[in-house]
Amino acid sequence: MAETGTTTGDVLPKGFRSAEFGWPELERIPHPPHRIPLLGDILGASRRTPLQDSLRYAGQLGPIFRRKAFGREFVFVGGAALAADMADETRFAKHVGLGIANLRPVVGDALFTAYNHEPNWQLAHDVLAPGFSREAMAAYHPMMLDVAERLTGHWDRELAAGRAVDVPGDMTKLTLETIARTGFGHDFGSFERARPHPFVTAMVGTLTYAQRLNTAPSPALLRRATRRNEADIAYLDRTVDDLVRARRDRGGRGGADGGAGDLLDRMLDTAHPETGERLSAQNVRRQVITFLVAGHETTSGALSFALHYLSLNPQIAARARAEVDQVWGDTAVPAYEQVAKLRHVRRVLDEALRLWPTAPAFAREARADTVLGGEHPMRRGGWALVLTAMLHRDPEVWGPDAERFDPDRFDAAAVRARAPHTYKPWGTGARACIGRQFALHEATLVLGLLLRRYELRPDPAYRLRVTERLTLMPEGLRMHLERRTPTQVPTQGVPTQVPMPSGAPVGQEAAGPSSELRCPVHRAGD
Ligand code: MNH
């Protein structure tokens, strides 16, 4: 790979800028007490849970604060007013730094890690966004159902054996198989394996390594981990190259018959509608890894947190289940259009992502010298991390009971009554999540299927513990299941063929500089 900046002993990612640079009045921003010379604010901080430590500090320090670790200073924003100001796309943009920049040796200028000015961002965005339109999603639906049936098959066997199910483990299998199948026509066989597929191990390895780079005191301590990381990256690359070769050898399209093909087909065959440009082979490799990673970890966490809260709140589960029964009725297998109709189930997901936004922060930088919130001067290029989990608990927005799980916060009237830019699990602006509708369709479908089939029984001894490896996950979450009685549950059968809606794009926001191209992903006001 061309970039090896983080493997040569240079721990700071390229383009890294400590907050001293971008914040002329940094000293006015509060920091935790008991600063230690050189080391900074490490008292009471754990290297494994940087986000949850920051959440704790936020409670003491207010809507904006800074932390210093090993000579580097970071600014964190979690108050609703300041976060909304940073969502102003005319003055701020995505900042690629820190954890994201650490991933550049793996995925370079693919969608998630591209710098705003890199031409491959717009190219890949325009080529791939139609892969998330309504039509594309409707074509993925039968494949999503197929993978979900593997999950219920596995859960039925666990249930029959009297075992508790491993929720995050199984959700990760489900979401990985889903993005691999729908995006790339690939089967990792996750449900047929006792251990995670080596691709998953390598992926988790690179994510963990990237997080460690943020807090590592010295590169020397990382030497062995760095070698390991290079082997992981080589394995990821090899796997993807095999996948691409297999597709080229077959010369065929993946995905649904006669459709536009799957994401891989788009990456390999589609020219930009205006410039005629195509993704390079190197870029395709980086995009495939990006989508396999970005397309499953966060959705897996979202499903896991949702199941955790459903198991603890039987009335909420009962209401969502009643909705599934009512909307899906006796249909053996839900059709594409029947998924978005599950409003309560969707609210459960929204609320789970409020409390635990599984991509827990995003970084924003000033496009030009500006004053954040009318109070904090910033220089061009100055940046801060928006702590989504903190924003989502701001009592000014969410009330004094912000810690309570309550899906009714997302009924239509409540959403309308809230100020814009107060709920940001998908990030913001042009660089917001491209896979949002994909994740929501998949997760709503799966929650619906699980609620229809099982009662969830929490392990009374379980206390929520959240692990952080760039994304959040409820660690060690297990629960027992009970099958609902057969009269309650419609039997499973073959997927009903549903005519594709001849769809207008979902969103109406223009994609980037071109006013001709409509982005089917991003909606105005997001
Ligand atoms: Mn997703 C960007 C959250 C599911 C692919 N995603 C982002 C960002 C957030 C995010 C936040 C913005 C990061 C930033 O500003 O630096 N994503 C999520 C969450 C879920 C999720 C919480 C599930 C729940 N994401 C998915 C799925 C896919 C996907 C599913 C693919 C199928 N996400 C992406 C890509 C980007 C992204 C690609 C980068 C988009 C861009 O910069 O153009």
CSV table of N, CA, C and O in Angstrom, one decimal, residues 81-125:
chain,number,residue,atom,x,y,z
A,81,ALA,N,-26.5,23.1,21.5
A,81,ALA,CA,-26.4,24.4,20.7
A,81,ALA,C,-25.0,24.4,19.9
A,81,ALA,O,-25.0,24.7,18.7
A,82,LEU,N,-24.0,24.0,20.6
A,82,LEU,CA,-22.7,24.0,19.9
A,82,LEU,C,-22.6,22.9,18.8
A,82,LEU,O,-22.1,23.1,17.7
A,83,ALA,N,-23.2,21.7,19.1
A,83,ALA,CA,-23.2,20.7,18.1
A,83,ALA,C,-24.0,21.1,16.8
A,83,ALA,O,-23.6,20.9,15.7
A,84,ALA,N,-25.1,21.8,17.1
A,84,ALA,CA,-25.9,22.3,15.9
A,84,ALA,C,-25.1,23.3,15.1
A,84,ALA,O,-25.2,23.3,13.9
A,85,ASP,N,-24.4,24.2,15.8
A,85,ASP,CA,-23.5,25.1,15.1
A,85,ASP,C,-22.5,24.4,14.2
A,85,ASP,O,-22.3,24.8,13.1
A,86,MET,N,-21.9,23.3,14.8
A,86,MET,CA,-20.9,22.6,14.0
A,86,MET,C,-21.5,21.8,12.8
A,86,MET,O,-20.8,21.4,11.9
A,87,ALA,N,-22.9,21.7,12.8
A,87,ALA,CA,-23.5,21.0,11.7
A,87,ALA,C,-23.7,22.0,10.5
A,87,ALA,O,-24.2,21.5,9.4
A,88,ASP,N,-23.4,23.2,10.7
A,88,ASP,CA,-23.6,24.2,9.6
A,88,ASP,C,-22.5,23.9,8.6
A,88,ASP,O,-21.3,24.2,8.7
A,89,GLU,N,-23.0,23.4,7.4
A,89,GLU,CA,-22.1,22.9,6.4
A,89,GLU,C,-21.4,24.1,5.7
A,89,GLU,O,-20.4,23.8,5.0
A,90,THR,N,-21.9,25.3,5.8
A,90,THR,CA,-21.2,26.4,5.2
A,90,THR,C,-19.9,26.7,5.9
A,90,THR,O,-19.0,27.3,5.3
A,91,ARG,N,-19.9,26.5,7.2
A,91,ARG,CA,-18.7,26.9,8.0
A,91,ARG,C,-17.9,25.7,8.5
A,91,ARG,O,-16.7,25.8,8.8
A,92,PHE,N,-18.5,24.5,8.5
A,92,PHE,CA,-17.8,23.3,9.0
A,92,PHE,C,-17.9,22.1,8.0
A,92,PHE,O,-18.8,22.1,7.2
A,93,ALA,N,-16.9,21.2,8.1
A,93,ALA,CA,-16.9,20.0,7.2
A,93,ALA,C,-16.4,18.9,8.1
A,93,ALA,O,-15.9,19.1,9.2
A,94,LYS,N,-16.6,17.7,7.5
A,94,LYS,CA,-16.0,16.5,8.2
A,94,LYS,C,-14.5,16.7,8.4
A,94,LYS,O,-13.8,17.2,7.4
A,95,HIS,N,-14.0,16.3,9.5
A,95,HIS,CA,-12.5,16.3,9.7
A,95,HIS,C,-12.0,14.9,9.7
A,95,HIS,O,-12.6,14.1,10.5
A,96,VAL,N,-11.1,14.6,8.9
A,96,VAL,CA,-10.5,13.3,8.9
A,96,VAL,C,-9.2,13.4,9.7
A,96,VAL,O,-8.2,13.9,9.3
A,97,GLY,N,-9.3,12.8,10.9
A,97,GLY,CA,-8.2,12.9,11.8
A,97,GLY,C,-8.3,11.8,12.8
A,97,GLY,O,-9.3,11.0,12.8
A,98,LEU,N,-7.3,11.7,13.6
A,98,LEU,CA,-7.4,10.8,14.8
A,98,LEU,C,-7.7,9.3,14.3
A,98,LEU,O,-7.1,8.8,13.5
A,99,GLY,N,-8.8,8.7,14.9
A,99,GLY,CA,-9.1,7.3,14.6
A,99,GLY,C,-9.3,7.1,13.1
A,99,GLY,O,-8.9,6.1,12.5
A,100,ILE,N,-9.9,8.0,12.4
A,100,ILE,CA,-10.2,7.9,11.0
A,100,ILE,C,-8.9,7.9,10.2
A,100,ILE,O,-8.7,7.1,9.3
A,101,ALA,N,-8.0,8.9,10.5
A,101,ALA,CA,-6.8,9.0,9.8
A,101,ALA,C,-5.9,7.7,10.0
A,101,ALA,O,-5.2,7.3,9.1
A,102,ASN,N,-6.1,7.1,11.2
A,102,ASN,CA,-5.3,5.9,11.5
A,102,ASN,C,-5.8,4.7,10.6
A,102,ASN,O,-5.0,3.7,10.5
A,103,LEU,N,-7.0,4.8,10.0
A,103,LEU,CA,-7.4,3.8,9.1
A,103,LEU,C,-7.0,3.9,7.7
A,103,LEU,O,-7.1,3.0,6.9
A,104,ARG,N,-6.3,5.1,7.4
A,104,ARG,CA,-5.9,5.3,6.0
A,104,ARG,C,-4.9,4.3,5.4
A,104,ARG,O,-5.0,4.0,4.3
A,105,PRO,N,-4.0,3.8,6.3
A,105,PRO,CA,-3.2,2.7,5.7
A,105,PRO,C,-4.0,1.5,5.2
A,105,PRO,O,-3.6,0.8,4.3
A,106,VAL,N,-5.2,1.3,5.7
A,106,VAL,CA,-6.0,0.1,5.3
A,106,VAL,C,-6.9,0.5,4.1
A,106,VAL,O,-7.0,-0.2,3.2
A,107,VAL,N,-7.6,1.7,4.2
A,107,VAL,CA,-8.6,2.0,3.3
A,107,VAL,C,-8.4,3.3,2.5
A,107,VAL,O,-9.3,3.6,1.7
A,108,GLY,N,-7.3,3.9,2.7
A,108,GLY,CA,-6.9,5.1,1.9
A,108,GLY,C,-8.0,6.1,1.7
A,108,GLY,O,-8.7,6.5,2.6
A,109,ASP,N,-8.3,6.4,0.4
A,109,ASP,CA,-9.2,7.4,0.1
A,109,ASP,C,-10.6,6.8,-0.3
A,109,ASP,O,-11.3,7.4,-1.1
A,110,ALA,N,-10.9,5.7,0.3
A,110,ALA,CA,-12.3,5.2,0.1
A,110,ALA,C,-13.3,6.1,0.8
A,110,ALA,O,-12.9,7.0,1.6
A,111,LEU,N,-14.6,5.9,0.6
A,111,LEU,CA,-15.6,6.8,1.1
A,111,LEU,C,-15.4,7.4,2.5
A,111,LEU,O,-15.5,8.6,2.7
A,112,PHE,N,-15.3,6.5,3.4
A,112,PHE,CA,-15.3,6.9,4.8
A,112,PHE,C,-14.1,7.7,5.2
A,112,PHE,O,-14.2,8.6,6.1
A,113,THR,N,-12.9,7.3,4.7
A,113,THR,CA,-11.7,7.9,5.1
A,113,THR,C,-11.1,9.0,4.2
A,113,THR,O,-10.1,9.6,4.5
A,114,ALA,N,-11.8,9.3,3.1
A,114,ALA,CA,-11.3,10.2,2.1
A,114,ALA,C,-11.3,11.6,2.7
A,114,ALA,O,-12.2,12.0,3.5
A,115,TYR,N,-10.2,12.4,2.4
A,115,TYR,CA,-10.3,13.8,2.7
A,115,TYR,C,-11.3,14.5,1.8
A,115,TYR,O,-11.5,14.0,0.7
A,116,ASN,N,-11.9,15.6,2.3
A,116,ASN,CA,-13.0,16.2,1.6
A,116,ASN,C,-12.5,16.6,0.2
A,116,ASN,O,-13.3,16.6,-0.8
A,117,HIS,N,-11.3,17.0,0.0
A,117,HIS,CA,-10.8,17.5,-1.3
A,117,HIS,C,-10.4,16.4,-2.2
A,117,HIS,O,-10.1,16.7,-3.4
A,118,GLU,N,-10.4,15.1,-1.8
A,118,GLU,CA,-9.9,14.1,-2.7
A,118,GLU,C,-11.0,13.7,-3.7
A,118,GLU,O,-12.1,13.5,-3.4
A,119,PRO,N,-10.6,13.7,-5.0
A,119,PRO,CA,-11.6,13.5,-6.1
A,119,PRO,C,-12.3,12.2,-6.0
A,119,PRO,O,-13.4,12.0,-6.4
A,120,ASN,N,-11.6,11.2,-5.4
A,120,ASN,CA,-12.3,9.9,-5.3
A,120,ASN,C,-13.5,9.9,-4.4
A,120,ASN,O,-14.3,9.0,-4.4
A,121,TRP,N,-13.6,10.9,-3.5
A,121,TRP,CA,-14.8,10.9,-2.6
A,121,TRP,C,-16.1,11.1,-3.5
A,121,TRP,O,-17.0,10.3,-3.5
A,122,GLN,N,-16.1,12.2,-4.3
A,122,GLN,CA,-17.3,12.6,-5.1
A,122,GLN,C,-17.5,11.5,-6.1
A,122,GLN,O,-18.7,11.1,-6.3
A,123,LEU,N,-16.5,10.9,-6.7
A,123,LEU,CA,-16.6,9.9,-7.7
A,123,LEU,C,-17.3,8.7,-7.1
A,123,LEU,O,-18.4,8.2,-7.6
A,124,ALA,N,-16.8,8.2,-6.0
A,124,ALA,CA,-17.4,7.0,-5.4
A,124,ALA,C,-18.8,7.3,-4.8
A,124,ALA,O,-19.7,6.4,-4.9
A,125,HIS,N,-19.0,8.5,-4.3
A,125,HIS,CA,-20.3,8.8,-3.7
A,125,HIS,C,-21.3,8.8,-4.8
A,125,HIS,O,-22.4,8.1,-4.7
